[in-house]
Amino acid sequence: MSYFADADLTERIRGTNVTPTSGEISAARAFAEGYVDAALTPKYKCPFNPVPDLVKFIALDIAAYDVLCKHFSIEDPNVGDLIQQFWSRAHETIARLQAGTFNLHDNAIVDEAAEKQIMASKTTDQIVVTDEALTDW
């Protein structure tokens, strides 16, 4: 399953005067999906199926970065900031997902064995650390 459609990528880079070829889209998709999966596998079951909207958003930013870097320099005064914005926004979002400050919506499959839950006790200020899901705590 692909994380985004070809038309989604073309729309994401609209206004840059770049119409990516099918080969560029395929290469950008492979790069983006591989990057997302490698970054999020420690916390989530990858590849995602179904694909959460946030993962689609991240993958599109990475793919847009990949395509535009093949056509322009990051130093280009017209699109350099846009290219850097795609990369930094994707990277920051991934970092927040890894840190747990962002979460994917409920249809993401979480690898509970890799996710630790830390909660303060209601009565003694002790910290409880467990690999088990805490329910009705």
CSV table of N, CA, C and O in Angstrom, one decimal:
chain,number,residue,atom,x,y,z
A,1,MET,N,0.8,-1.2,0.0
A,1,MET,CA,0.0,0.0,0.0
A,1,MET,C,0.9,1.2,0.0
A,1,MET,O,1.8,1.3,0.8
A,2,SER,N,0.5,2.2,-0.8
A,2,SER,CA,1.3,3.4,-0.9
A,2,SER,C,0.8,4.4,0.1
A,2,SER,O,-0.4,4.4,0.4
A,3,TYR,N,1.7,5.2,0.6
A,3,TYR,CA,1.3,6.2,1.6
A,3,TYR,C,0.6,7.4,1.0
A,3,TYR,O,0.0,8.2,1.7
A,4,PHE,N,0.7,7.6,-0.3
A,4,PHE,CA,0.1,8.7,-1.0
A,4,PHE,C,-0.1,8.4,-2.5
A,4,PHE,O,0.6,7.6,-3.0
A,5,ALA,N,-1.0,9.1,-3.1
A,5,ALA,CA,-1.2,9.0,-4.5
A,5,ALA,C,-0.3,9.9,-5.3
A,5,ALA,O,0.1,11.0,-4.8
A,6,ASP,N,-0.1,9.6,-6.6
A,6,ASP,CA,0.8,10.4,-7.4
A,6,ASP,C,0.3,11.9,-7.5
A,6,ASP,O,1.0,12.8,-7.4
A,7,ALA,N,-1.1,12.0,-7.6
A,7,ALA,CA,-1.6,13.3,-7.7
A,7,ALA,C,-1.4,14.1,-6.4
A,7,ALA,O,-1.3,15.4,-6.5
A,8,ASP,N,-1.4,13.5,-5.3
A,8,ASP,CA,-1.1,14.2,-4.0
A,8,ASP,C,0.3,14.9,-4.0
A,8,ASP,O,0.4,16.0,-3.6
A,9,LEU,N,1.3,14.2,-4.6
A,9,LEU,CA,2.6,14.7,-4.6
A,9,LEU,C,2.6,15.9,-5.6
A,9,LEU,O,3.2,16.9,-5.4
A,10,THR,N,2.0,15.7,-6.8
A,10,THR,CA,2.0,16.8,-7.8
A,10,THR,C,1.3,18.0,-7.2
A,10,THR,O,1.8,19.2,-7.4
A,11,GLU,N,0.2,17.8,-6.4
A,11,GLU,CA,-0.4,18.9,-5.8
A,11,GLU,C,0.5,19.6,-4.7
A,11,GLU,O,0.5,20.8,-4.6
A,12,ARG,N,1.2,18.8,-4.0
A,12,ARG,CA,2.0,19.3,-2.9
A,12,ARG,C,3.1,20.3,-3.4
A,12,ARG,O,3.5,21.2,-2.8
A,13,ILE,N,3.6,20.0,-4.6
A,13,ILE,CA,4.7,20.9,-5.2
A,13,ILE,C,4.1,21.8,-6.2
A,13,ILE,O,4.9,22.5,-7.0
A,14,ARG,N,2.8,22.0,-6.3
A,14,ARG,CA,2.2,22.9,-7.2
A,14,ARG,C,2.8,24.3,-7.0
A,14,ARG,O,3.0,24.7,-5.8
A,15,GLY,N,3.0,25.0,-8.0
A,15,GLY,CA,3.5,26.4,-7.9
A,15,GLY,C,5.1,26.4,-8.0
A,15,GLY,O,5.6,27.5,-8.0
A,16,THR,N,5.7,25.3,-8.1
A,16,THR,CA,7.2,25.3,-8.3
A,16,THR,C,7.6,25.1,-9.7
A,16,THR,O,8.8,25.1,-10.0
A,17,ASN,N,6.6,25.0,-10.6
A,17,ASN,CA,6.9,24.8,-12.1
A,17,ASN,C,7.6,23.4,-12.3
A,17,ASN,O,8.3,23.2,-13.3
A,18,VAL,N,7.4,22.5,-11.4
A,18,VAL,CA,7.9,21.1,-11.6
A,18,VAL,C,6.8,20.2,-11.7
A,18,VAL,O,5.9,20.1,-10.9
A,19,THR,N,6.8,19.4,-12.8
A,19,THR,CA,5.8,18.3,-13.0
A,19,THR,C,6.6,17.0,-12.9
A,19,THR,O,7.3,16.7,-13.9
A,20,PRO,N,6.6,16.3,-11.8
A,20,PRO,CA,7.5,15.1,-11.7
A,20,PRO,C,7.0,14.0,-12.6
A,20,PRO,O,5.9,13.8,-12.9
A,21,THR,N,8.0,13.3,-13.2
A,21,THR,CA,7.8,12.2,-14.0
A,21,THR,C,7.3,11.0,-13.1
A,21,THR,O,7.5,11.1,-11.9
A,22,SER,N,6.8,10.0,-13.7
A,22,SER,CA,6.4,8.8,-13.0
A,22,SER,C,7.6,8.2,-12.3
A,22,SER,O,7.5,7.7,-11.2
A,23,GLY,N,8.7,8.2,-12.9
A,23,GLY,CA,10.0,7.7,-12.3
A,23,GLY,C,10.4,8.5,-11.1
A,23,GLY,O,10.8,7.9,-10.1
A,24,GLU,N,10.3,9.8,-11.2
A,24,GLU,CA,10.6,10.7,-10.0
A,24,GLU,C,9.6,10.4,-8.9
A,24,GLU,O,10.1,10.4,-7.7
A,25,ILE,N,8.4,10.3,-9.2
A,25,ILE,CA,7.4,10.0,-8.2
A,25,ILE,C,7.7,8.7,-7.5
A,25,ILE,O,7.6,8.6,-6.3
A,26,SER,N,8.0,7.7,-8.3
A,26,SER,CA,8.2,6.3,-7.7
A,26,SER,C,9.5,6.4,-6.8
A,26,SER,O,9.5,5.8,-5.7
A,27,ALA,N,10.5,7.1,-7.3
A,27,ALA,CA,11.7,7.2,-6.5
A,27,ALA,C,11.5,8.0,-5.2
A,27,ALA,O,11.9,7.6,-4.1
A,28,ALA,N,10.7,9.1,-5.3
A,28,ALA,CA,10.4,9.9,-4.1
A,28,ALA,C,9.6,9.1,-3.1
A,28,ALA,O,9.7,9.2,-1.9
A,29,ARG,N,8.6,8.4,-3.7
A,29,ARG,CA,7.7,7.6,-2.8
A,29,ARG,C,8.6,6.5,-2.0
A,29,ARG,O,8.4,6.4,-0.8
A,30,ALA,N,9.4,5.8,-2.7
A,30,ALA,CA,10.3,4.8,-2.1
A,30,ALA,C,11.1,5.5,-1.0
A,30,ALA,O,11.3,4.9,0.1
A,31,PHE,N,11.7,6.6,-1.3
A,31,PHE,CA,12.6,7.3,-0.3
A,31,PHE,C,11.8,7.7,0.9
A,31,PHE,O,12.1,7.5,2.0
A,32,ALA,N,10.6,8.3,0.6
A,32,ALA,CA,9.8,8.9,1.7
A,32,ALA,C,9.2,7.7,2.6
A,32,ALA,O,9.3,7.8,3.8
A,33,GLU,N,8.7,6.7,2.0
A,33,GLU,CA,8.1,5.6,2.8
A,33,GLU,C,9.2,4.8,3.5
A,33,GLU,O,9.0,4.5,4.7
A,34,GLY,N,10.4,4.7,2.9
A,34,GLY,CA,11.5,4.0,3.6
A,34,GLY,C,11.9,4.8,4.8
A,34,GLY,O,12.2,4.3,5.9
A,35,TYR,N,12.0,6.2,4.7
A,35,TYR,CA,12.4,7.0,5.7
A,35,TYR,C,11.4,7.0,6.9
A,35,TYR,O,11.8,6.9,8.1
A,36,VAL,N,10.2,7.1,6.6
A,36,VAL,CA,9.1,7.1,7.6
A,36,VAL,C,9.1,5.8,8.3
A,36,VAL,O,9.1,5.8,9.6
A,37,ASP,N,9.1,4.7,7.6
A,37,ASP,CA,9.1,3.4,8.2
A,37,ASP,C,10.3,3.2,9.1
A,37,ASP,O,10.2,2.7,10.3
A,38,ALA,N,11.5,3.6,8.7
A,38,ALA,CA,12.7,3.4,9.5
A,38,ALA,C,12.6,4.2,10.8
A,38,ALA,O,13.0,3.8,11.8
A,39,ALA,N,12.1,5.4,10.6
A,39,ALA,CA,12.0,6.3,11.8
A,39,ALA,C,11.0,5.9,12.8
A,39,ALA,O,11.2,6.1,14.0
A,40,LEU,N,9.9,5.3,12.3
A,40,LEU,CA,8.7,5.1,13.2
A,40,LEU,C,8.6,3.6,13.6
A,40,LEU,O,7.8,3.3,14.5
A,41,THR,N,9.4,2.7,13.0
A,41,THR,CA,9.3,1.3,13.4
A,41,THR,C,9.5,1.0,14.9
A,41,THR,O,8.8,0.2,15.4
A,42,PRO,N,10.4,1.7,15.5
A,42,PRO,CA,10.6,1.4,17.0
A,42,PRO,C,9.3,1.7,17.8
A,42,PRO,O,9.2,1.1,18.9
A,43,LYS,N,8.4,2.5,17.3
A,43,LYS,CA,7.2,2.8,18.1
A,43,LYS,C,5.9,2.2,17.5
A,43,LYS,O,5.0,1.9,18.2
A,44,TYR,N,5.9,2.1,16.2
A,44,TYR,CA,4.7,1.7,15.5
A,44,TYR,C,4.9,0.5,14.6
A,44,TYR,O,6.1,0.3,14.2
A,45,LYS,N,3.9,-0.2,14.3
A,45,LYS,CA,4.0,-1.3,13.4
A,45,LYS,C,4.0,-0.8,11.9
A,45,LYS,O,3.0,-0.2,11.5
A,46,CYS,N,5.1,-1.0,11.2
A,46,CYS,CA,5.2,-0.4,9.9
A,46,CYS,C,5.4,-1.6,8.9
A,46,CYS,O,5.9,-2.6,9.2
A,47,PRO,N,5.0,-1.4,7.6
A,47,PRO,CA,4.4,-0.3,7.0
A,47,PRO,C,2.9,-0.1,7.5
A,47,PRO,O,2.3,-1.1,7.9
A,48,PHE,N,2.5,1.1,7.5
A,48,PHE,CA,1.1,1.5,8.0
A,48,PHE,C,0.1,1.0,7.0
A,48,PHE,O,0.2,1.2,5.8
A,49,ASN,N,-1.0,0.4,7.5
A,49,ASN,CA,-2.1,0.0,6.7
A,49,ASN,C,-3.3,-0.2,7.7
A,49,ASN,O,-3.3,-1.1,8.5
A,50,PRO,N,-4.2,0.7,7.7
A,50,PRO,CA,-4.4,1.9,6.8
A,50,PRO,C,-3.4,3.0,7.2
A,50,PRO,O,-2.8,3.0,8.3
A,51,VAL,N,-3.2,3.9,6.3
A,51,VAL,CA,-2.2,5.0,6.5
A,51,VAL,C,-2.9,6.1,7.2
A,51,VAL,O,-3.8,6.7,6.7
A,52,PRO,N,-2.4,6.5,8.4
A,52,PRO,CA,-2.9,7.6,9.1
A,52,PRO,C,-2.6,8.9,8.3
A,52,PRO,O,-1.6,9.0,7.6
A,53,ASP,N,-3.5,9.9,8.4
A,53,ASP,CA,-3.4,11.1,7.7
A,53,ASP,C,-2.0,11.8,8.0
A,53,ASP,O,-1.4,12.4,7.1
A,54,LEU,N,-1.6,11.8,9.3
A,54,LEU,CA,-0.3,12.4,9.6
A,54,LEU,C,0.9,11.7,8.9
A,54,LEU,O,1.8,12.4,8.5
A,55,VAL,N,0.8,10.4,8.8
A,55,VAL,CA,1.9,9.7,8.1
A,55,VAL,C,1.9,10.1,6.6
A,55,VAL,O,2.9,10.3,6.0
A,56,LYS,N,0.7,10.2,6.0
A,56,LYS,CA,0.6,10.7,4.6
A,56,LYS,C,1.2,12.0,4.5
A,56,LYS,O,2.0,12.3,3.5
A,57,PHE,N,0.9,12.9,5.4
A,57,PHE,CA,1.4,14.3,5.4
A,57,PHE,C,2.9,14.3,5.5
A,57,PHE,O,3.6,15.0,4.7
A,58,ILE,N,3.5,13.5,6.4
A,58,ILE,CA,5.0,13.4,6.5
A,58,ILE,C,5.6,12.9,5.2
A,58,ILE,O,6.6,13.4,4.7
A,59,ALA,N,5.0,11.8,4.7
A,59,ALA,CA,5.6,11.2,3.5
A,59,ALA,C,5.5,12.1,2.3
A,59,ALA,O,6.5,12.2,1.5
A,60,LEU,N,4.5,12.9,2.2
A,60,LEU,CA,4.4,13.8,1.1
A,60,LEU,C,5.4,14.9,1.2
A,60,LEU,O,6.0,15.3,0.2
A,61,ASP,N,5.7,15.4,2.4
A,61,ASP,CA,6.7,16.4,2.6
A,61,ASP,C,8.1,15.9,2.3
A,61,ASP,O,8.9,16.6,1.6
A,62,ILE,N,8.4,14.7,2.7
A,62,ILE,CA,9.7,14.1,2.3
A,62,ILE,C,9.8,13.8,0.8
A,62,ILE,O,10.8,14.1,0.2
A,63,ALA,N,8.7,13.4,0.2
A,63,ALA,CA,8.8,13.1,-1.2
A,63,ALA,C,8.9,14.4,-2.0
A,63,ALA,O,9.6,14.5,-3.0
A,64,ALA,N,8.2,15.5,-1.5
A,64,ALA,CA,8.3,16.8,-2.2
A,64,ALA,C,9.8,17.3,-2.1
A,64,ALA,O,10.3,17.8,-3.0
A,65,TYR,N,10.4,17.2,-0.9
A,65,TYR,CA,11.8,17.5,-0.7
A,65,TYR,C,12.6,16.8,-1.7
A,65,TYR,O,13.5,17.4,-2.4
A,66,ASP,N,12.4,15.5,-1.8
A,66,ASP,CA,13.3,14.7,-2.7
A,66,ASP,C,13.1,15.1,-4.2
A,66,ASP,O,14.1,15.3,-4.9
A,67,VAL,N,11.9,15.3,-4.6
A,67,VAL,CA,11.7,15.7,-6.0
A,67,VAL,C,12.3,17.1,-6.3
A,67,VAL,O,13.0,17.3,-7.3
A,68,LEU,N,12.0,18.1,-5.4
A,68,LEU,CA,12.5,19.4,-5.6
A,68,LEU,C,14.0,19.5,-5.6
A,68,LEU,O,14.6,20.4,-6.3
A,69,CYS,N,14.7,18.7,-4.7
A,69,CYS,CA,16.1,18.8,-4.6
A,69,CYS,C,16.8,18.3,-6.0
A,69,CYS,O,17.9,18.7,-6.2
A,70,LYS,N,16.0,17.5,-6.7
A,70,LYS,CA,16.6,17.1,-8.0
A,70,LYS,C,16.4,18.1,-9.1
A,70,LYS,O,17.0,18.0,-10.2
A,71,HIS,N,15.6,19.2,-8.9
A,71,HIS,CA,15.4,20.2,-9.8
A,71,HIS,C,16.0,21.6,-9.4
A,71,HIS,O,16.2,22.4,-10.3
A,72,PHE,N,16.1,21.8,-8.2
A,72,PHE,CA,16.6,23.1,-7.7
A,72,PHE,C,17.7,22.9,-6.6
A,72,PHE,O,17.7,21.8,-5.9
A,73,SER,N,18.4,23.9,-6.4
A,73,SER,CA,19.4,24.0,-5.2
A,73,SER,C,18.6,24.5,-4.0
A,73,SER,O,17.7,25.3,-4.1
A,74,ILE,N,19.0,24.1,-2.9
A,74,ILE,CA,18.5,24.6,-1.6
A,74,ILE,C,18.8,26.1,-1.5
A,74,ILE,O,18.1,26.8,-0.8
A,75,GLU,N,19.8,26.5,-2.2
A,75,GLU,CA,20.3,27.9,-2.2
A,75,GLU,C,19.4,28.8,-3.1
A,75,GLU,O,19.5,30.0,-3.1
A,76,ASP,N,18.6,28.2,-3.9
A,76,ASP,CA,17.7,28.9,-4.9
A,76,ASP,C,16.8,29.9,-4.1
A,76,ASP,O,16.1,29.5,-3.2
A,77,PRO,N,16.9,31.2,-4.4
A,77,PRO,CA,16.1,32.2,-3.7
A,77,PRO,C,14.6,32.0,-3.9
A,77,PRO,O,13.8,32.5,-3.0
A,78,ASN,N,14.2,31.3,-4.9
A,78,ASN,CA,12.8,31.2,-5.2
A,78,ASN,C,12.1,30.0,-4.5
A,78,ASN,O,11.0,30.1,-4.0
A,79,VAL,N,12.8,28.9,-4.3
A,79,VAL,CA,12.2,27.7,-3.8
A,79,VAL,C,13.1,27.1,-2.6
A,79,VAL,O,12.6,26.1,-2.0
A,80,GLY,N,14.2,27.6,-2.4
A,80,GLY,CA,15.1,27.0,-1.3
A,80,GLY,C,14.5,26.9,0.0
A,80,GLY,O,14.6,25.9,0.7
A,81,ASP,N,13.7,28.0,0.4
A,81,ASP,CA,13.1,28.0,1.7
A,81,ASP,C,11.9,27.0,1.7
A,81,ASP,O,11.7,26.3,2.8
A,82,LEU,N,11.2,26.8,0.6
A,82,LEU,CA,10.2,25.8,0.6
A,82,LEU,C,10.7,24.4,0.7
A,82,LEU,O,10.2,23.6,1.4
A,83,ILE,N,11.8,24.1,0.0
A,83,ILE,CA,12.5,22.8,0.1
A,83,ILE,C,12.9,22.5,1.5
A,83,ILE,O,12.6,21.4,2.1
A,84,GLN,N,13.5,23.5,2.2
A,84,GLN,CA,13.9,23.3,3.6
A,84,GLN,C,12.8,23.1,4.5
A,84,GLN,O,12.8,22.4,5.4
A,85,GLN,N,11.7,23.9,4.2
A,85,GLN,CA,10.5,23.7,5.0
A,85,GLN,C,9.9,22.3,5.0
A,85,GLN,O,9.5,21.8,6.0
A,86,PHE,N,9.8,21.7,3.8
A,86,PHE,CA,9.3,20.4,3.6
A,86,PHE,C,10.1,19.4,4.5
A,86,PHE,O,9.6,18.6,5.2
A,87,TRP,N,11.5,19.5,4.4
A,87,TRP,CA,12.3,18.6,5.2
A,87,TRP,C,12.2,18.9,6.7
A,87,TRP,O,12.0,17.9,7.5
A,88,SER,N,12.3,20.1,7.1
A,88,SER,CA,12.3,20.4,8.6
A,88,SER,C,11.0,20.1,9.2
A,88,SER,O,10.9,19.5,10.3
A,89,ARG,N,9.9,20.3,8.5
A,89,ARG,CA,8.5,20.0,9.0
A,89,ARG,C,8.4,18.5,9.2
A,89,ARG,O,7.9,18.1,10.2
A,90,ALA,N,8.8,17.8,8.2
A,90,ALA,CA,8.7,16.3,8.3
A,90,ALA,C,9.5,15.8,9.4
A,90,ALA,O,9.1,14.9,10.2
A,91,HIS,N,10.8,16.2,9.5
A,91,HIS,CA,11.7,15.8,10.5
A,91,HIS,C,11.2,16.1,11.9
A,91,HIS,O,11.3,15.3,12.8
A,92,GLU,N,10.7,17.3,12.1
A,92,GLU,CA,10.2,17.7,13.4
A,92,GLU,C,9.0,16.9,13.8
A,92,GLU,O,8.9,16.5,15.0
A,93,THR,N,8.1,16.6,12.9
A,93,THR,CA,6.9,15.8,13.2
A,93,THR,C,7.3,14.4,13.6
A,93,THR,O,6.8,13.8,14.5
A,94,ILE,N,8.3,13.8,12.8
A,94,ILE,CA,8.7,12.5,13.2
A,94,ILE,C,9.4,12.5,14.6
A,94,ILE,O,9.1,11.6,15.4
A,95,ALA,N,10.2,13.5,14.9
A,95,ALA,CA,10.8,13.6,16.2
A,95,ALA,C,9.8,13.6,17.3
A,95,ALA,O,9.9,13.0,18.3
A,96,ARG,N,8.7,14.4,17.0
A,96,ARG,CA,7.6,14.5,18.1
A,96,ARG,C,6.9,13.2,18.2
A,96,ARG,O,6.5,12.8,19.3
A,97,LEU,N,6.7,12.5,17.1
A,97,LEU,CA,6.0,11.1,17.2
A,97,LEU,C,6.9,10.2,18.0
A,97,LEU,O,6.4,9.4,18.8
A,98,GLN,N,8.2,10.2,17.7
A,98,GLN,CA,9.2,9.3,18.4
A,98,GLN,C,9.2,9.6,19.9
A,98,GLN,O,9.3,8.7,20.7
A,99,ALA,N,9.1,10.9,20.2
A,99,ALA,CA,9.2,11.3,21.6
A,99,ALA,C,7.8,11.2,22.3
A,99,ALA,O,7.8,11.2,23.6
A,100,GLY,N,6.8,10.9,21.6
A,100,GLY,CA,5.4,10.7,22.2
A,100,GLY,C,4.7,12.0,22.5
A,100,GLY,O,3.6,12.0,23.1
A,101,THR,N,5.2,13.2,22.0
A,101,THR,CA,4.5,14.4,22.1
A,101,THR,C,3.4,14.6,21.1
A,101,THR,O,2.5,15.4,21.2
A,102,PHE,N,3.5,13.8,20.0
A,102,PHE,CA,2.4,13.7,19.0
A,102,PHE,C,2.0,12.2,19.0
A,102,PHE,O,2.8,11.3,19.2
A,103,ASN,N,0.8,11.9,18.7
A,103,ASN,CA,0.3,10.6,18.6
A,103,ASN,C,-0.5,10.4,17.3
A,103,ASN,O,-1.2,11.4,16.9
A,104,LEU,N,-0.5,9.3,16.7
A,104,LEU,CA,-1.3,9.0,15.6
A,104,LEU,C,-2.7,8.7,16.0
A,104,LEU,O,-2.9,8.2,17.1
A,105,HIS,N,-3.7,8.9,15.2
A,105,HIS,CA,-5.0,8.6,15.6
A,105,HIS,C,-5.3,7.1,15.7
A,105,HIS,O,-4.4,6.3,15.4
A,106,ASP,N,-6.4,6.7,16.2
A,106,ASP,CA,-6.6,5.4,16.6
A,106,ASP,C,-6.4,4.2,15.6
A,106,ASP,O,-6.3,3.1,16.0
A,107,ASN,N,-6.4,4.5,14.3
A,107,ASN,CA,-6.3,3.4,13.4
A,107,ASN,C,-4.8,3.0,13.2
A,107,ASN,O,-4.5,2.1,12.5
A,108,ALA,N,-3.9,3.7,13.9
A,108,ALA,CA,-2.5,3.3,13.8
A,108,ALA,C,-2.3,2.1,14.8
A,108,ALA,O,-2.9,2.1,15.9
A,109,ILE,N,-1.5,1.2,14.4
A,109,ILE,CA,-1.3,0.0,15.2
A,109,ILE,C,0.0,0.3,16.0
A,109,ILE,O,1.1,0.4,15.5
A,110,VAL,N,-0.2,0.4,17.3
A,110,VAL,CA,0.9,0.7,18.2
A,110,VAL,C,1.6,-0.6,18.7
A,110,VAL,O,0.9,-1.6,19.1
A,111,ASP,N,2.9,-0.7,18.6
A,111,ASP,CA,3.7,-1.8,19.1
A,111,ASP,C,3.8,-1.6,20.6
A,111,ASP,O,4.7,-0.9,21.1
A,112,GLU,N,2.9,-2.2,21.4
A,112,GLU,CA,2.9,-2.0,22.8
A,112,GLU,C,4.1,-2.5,23.5
A,112,GLU,O,4.5,-2.0,24.6
A,113,ALA,N,4.8,-3.5,23.0
A,113,ALA,CA,6.0,-4.0,23.6
A,113,ALA,C,7.1,-2.9,23.6
A,113,ALA,O,7.9,-2.9,24.5
A,114,ALA,N,7.1,-2.1,22.6
A,114,ALA,CA,8.1,-1.0,22.5
A,114,ALA,C,7.7,0.2,23.2
A,114,ALA,O,8.6,1.1,23.4
A,115,GLU,N,6.5,0.4,23.6
A,115,GLU,CA,6.0,1.6,24.2
A,115,GLU,C,6.0,1.5,25.7
A,115,GLU,O,5.3,0.6,26.2
A,116,LYS,N,6.7,2.3,26.4
A,116,LYS,CA,6.6,2.3,27.9
A,116,LYS,C,5.7,3.3,28.4
A,116,LYS,O,5.6,4.4,27.8
A,117,GLN,N,4.9,3.0,29.4
A,117,GLN,CA,4.0,4.0,30.0
A,117,GLN,C,4.5,4.4,31.4
A,117,GLN,O,4.9,3.5,32.2
A,118,ILE,N,4.6,5.6,31.6
A,118,ILE,CA,5.0,6.1,32.9
A,118,ILE,C,3.9,7.0,33.5
A,118,ILE,O,3.4,7.9,32.9
A,119,MET,N,3.5,6.6,34.7
A,119,MET,CA,2.4,7.3,35.4
A,119,MET,C,2.8,7.5,36.9
A,119,MET,O,3.4,6.7,37.5
A,120,ALA,N,2.4,8.6,37.4
A,120,ALA,CA,2.6,8.9,38.9
A,120,ALA,C,1.5,8.2,39.6
A,120,ALA,O,0.3,8.3,39.2
A,121,SER,N,1.8,7.6,40.8
A,121,SER,CA,0.8,7.0,41.6
A,121,SER,C,-0.1,8.1,42.2
A,121,SER,O,0.3,9.2,42.5
A,122,LYS,N,-1.4,7.8,42.3
A,122,LYS,CA,-2.3,8.8,42.8
A,122,LYS,C,-2.1,9.0,44.3
A,122,LYS,O,-2.6,10.0,44.8
A,123,THR,N,-1.5,8.1,45.0
A,123,THR,CA,-1.5,8.2,46.5
A,123,THR,C,-0.1,8.4,47.1
A,123,THR,O,0.0,8.9,48.1
A,124,THR,N,1.0,8.0,46.4
A,124,THR,CA,2.3,8.1,47.0
A,124,THR,C,3.3,8.8,46.3
A,124,THR,O,4.5,8.8,46.7
A,125,ASP,N,3.1,9.5,45.2
A,125,ASP,CA,4.0,10.2,44.4
A,125,ASP,C,5.1,9.3,43.9
A,125,ASP,O,6.2,9.7,43.4
A,126,GLN,N,4.9,8.0,43.9
A,126,GLN,CA,5.9,7.0,43.3
A,126,GLN,C,5.6,7.0,41.8
A,126,GLN,O,4.5,7.2,41.4
A,127,ILE,N,6.6,6.6,41.0
A,127,ILE,CA,6.4,6.5,39.6
A,127,ILE,C,6.3,5.0,39.3
A,127,ILE,O,7.1,4.2,39.7
A,128,VAL,N,5.3,4.7,38.5
A,128,VAL,CA,5.1,3.3,38.1
A,128,VAL,C,5.6,3.2,36.7
A,128,VAL,O,5.1,3.9,35.8
A,129,VAL,N,6.5,2.3,36.4
A,129,VAL,CA,7.0,2.0,35.0
A,129,VAL,C,6.6,0.6,34.6
A,129,VAL,O,7.0,-0.3,35.3
A,130,THR,N,6.0,0.5,33.5
A,130,THR,CA,5.5,-0.9,33.1
A,130,THR,C,5.5,-1.0,31.6
A,130,THR,O,5.4,0.0,30.9
A,131,ASP,N,5.7,-2.2,31.1
A,131,ASP,CA,5.5,-2.5,29.7
A,131,ASP,C,4.1,-2.9,29.4
A,131,ASP,O,3.7,-3.0,28.2
A,132,GLU,N,3.3,-3.1,30.4
A,132,GLU,CA,1.9,-3.5,30.3
A,132,GLU,C,1.0,-2.3,30.1
A,132,GLU,O,1.3,-1.3,30.6
A,133,ALA,N,0.0,-2.5,29.4
A,133,ALA,CA,-1.0,-1.4,29.2
A,133,ALA,C,-1.7,-1.2,30.5
A,133,ALA,O,-2.1,-2.1,31.2
A,134,LEU,N,-1.9,0.0,30.9
A,134,LEU,CA,-2.6,0.4,32.2
A,134,LEU,C,-4.0,0.7,31.8
A,134,LEU,O,-4.3,1.6,31.1
A,135,THR,N,-4.9,-0.1,32.4
A,135,THR,CA,-6.3,0.2,32.1
A,135,THR,C,-7.0,0.5,33.4
A,135,THR,O,-6.7,-0.1,34.5
A,136,ASP,N,-8.0,1.3,33.4
A,136,ASP,CA,-8.8,1.7,34.6
A,136,ASP,C,-7.9,2.1,35.7
A,136,ASP,O,-8.1,1.7,36.9
A,137,TRP,N,-6.8,2.8,35.5
A,137,TRP,CA,-5.9,3.2,36.5
A,137,TRP,C,-6.4,4.3,37.3
A,137,TRP,O,-7.1,5.2,36.9
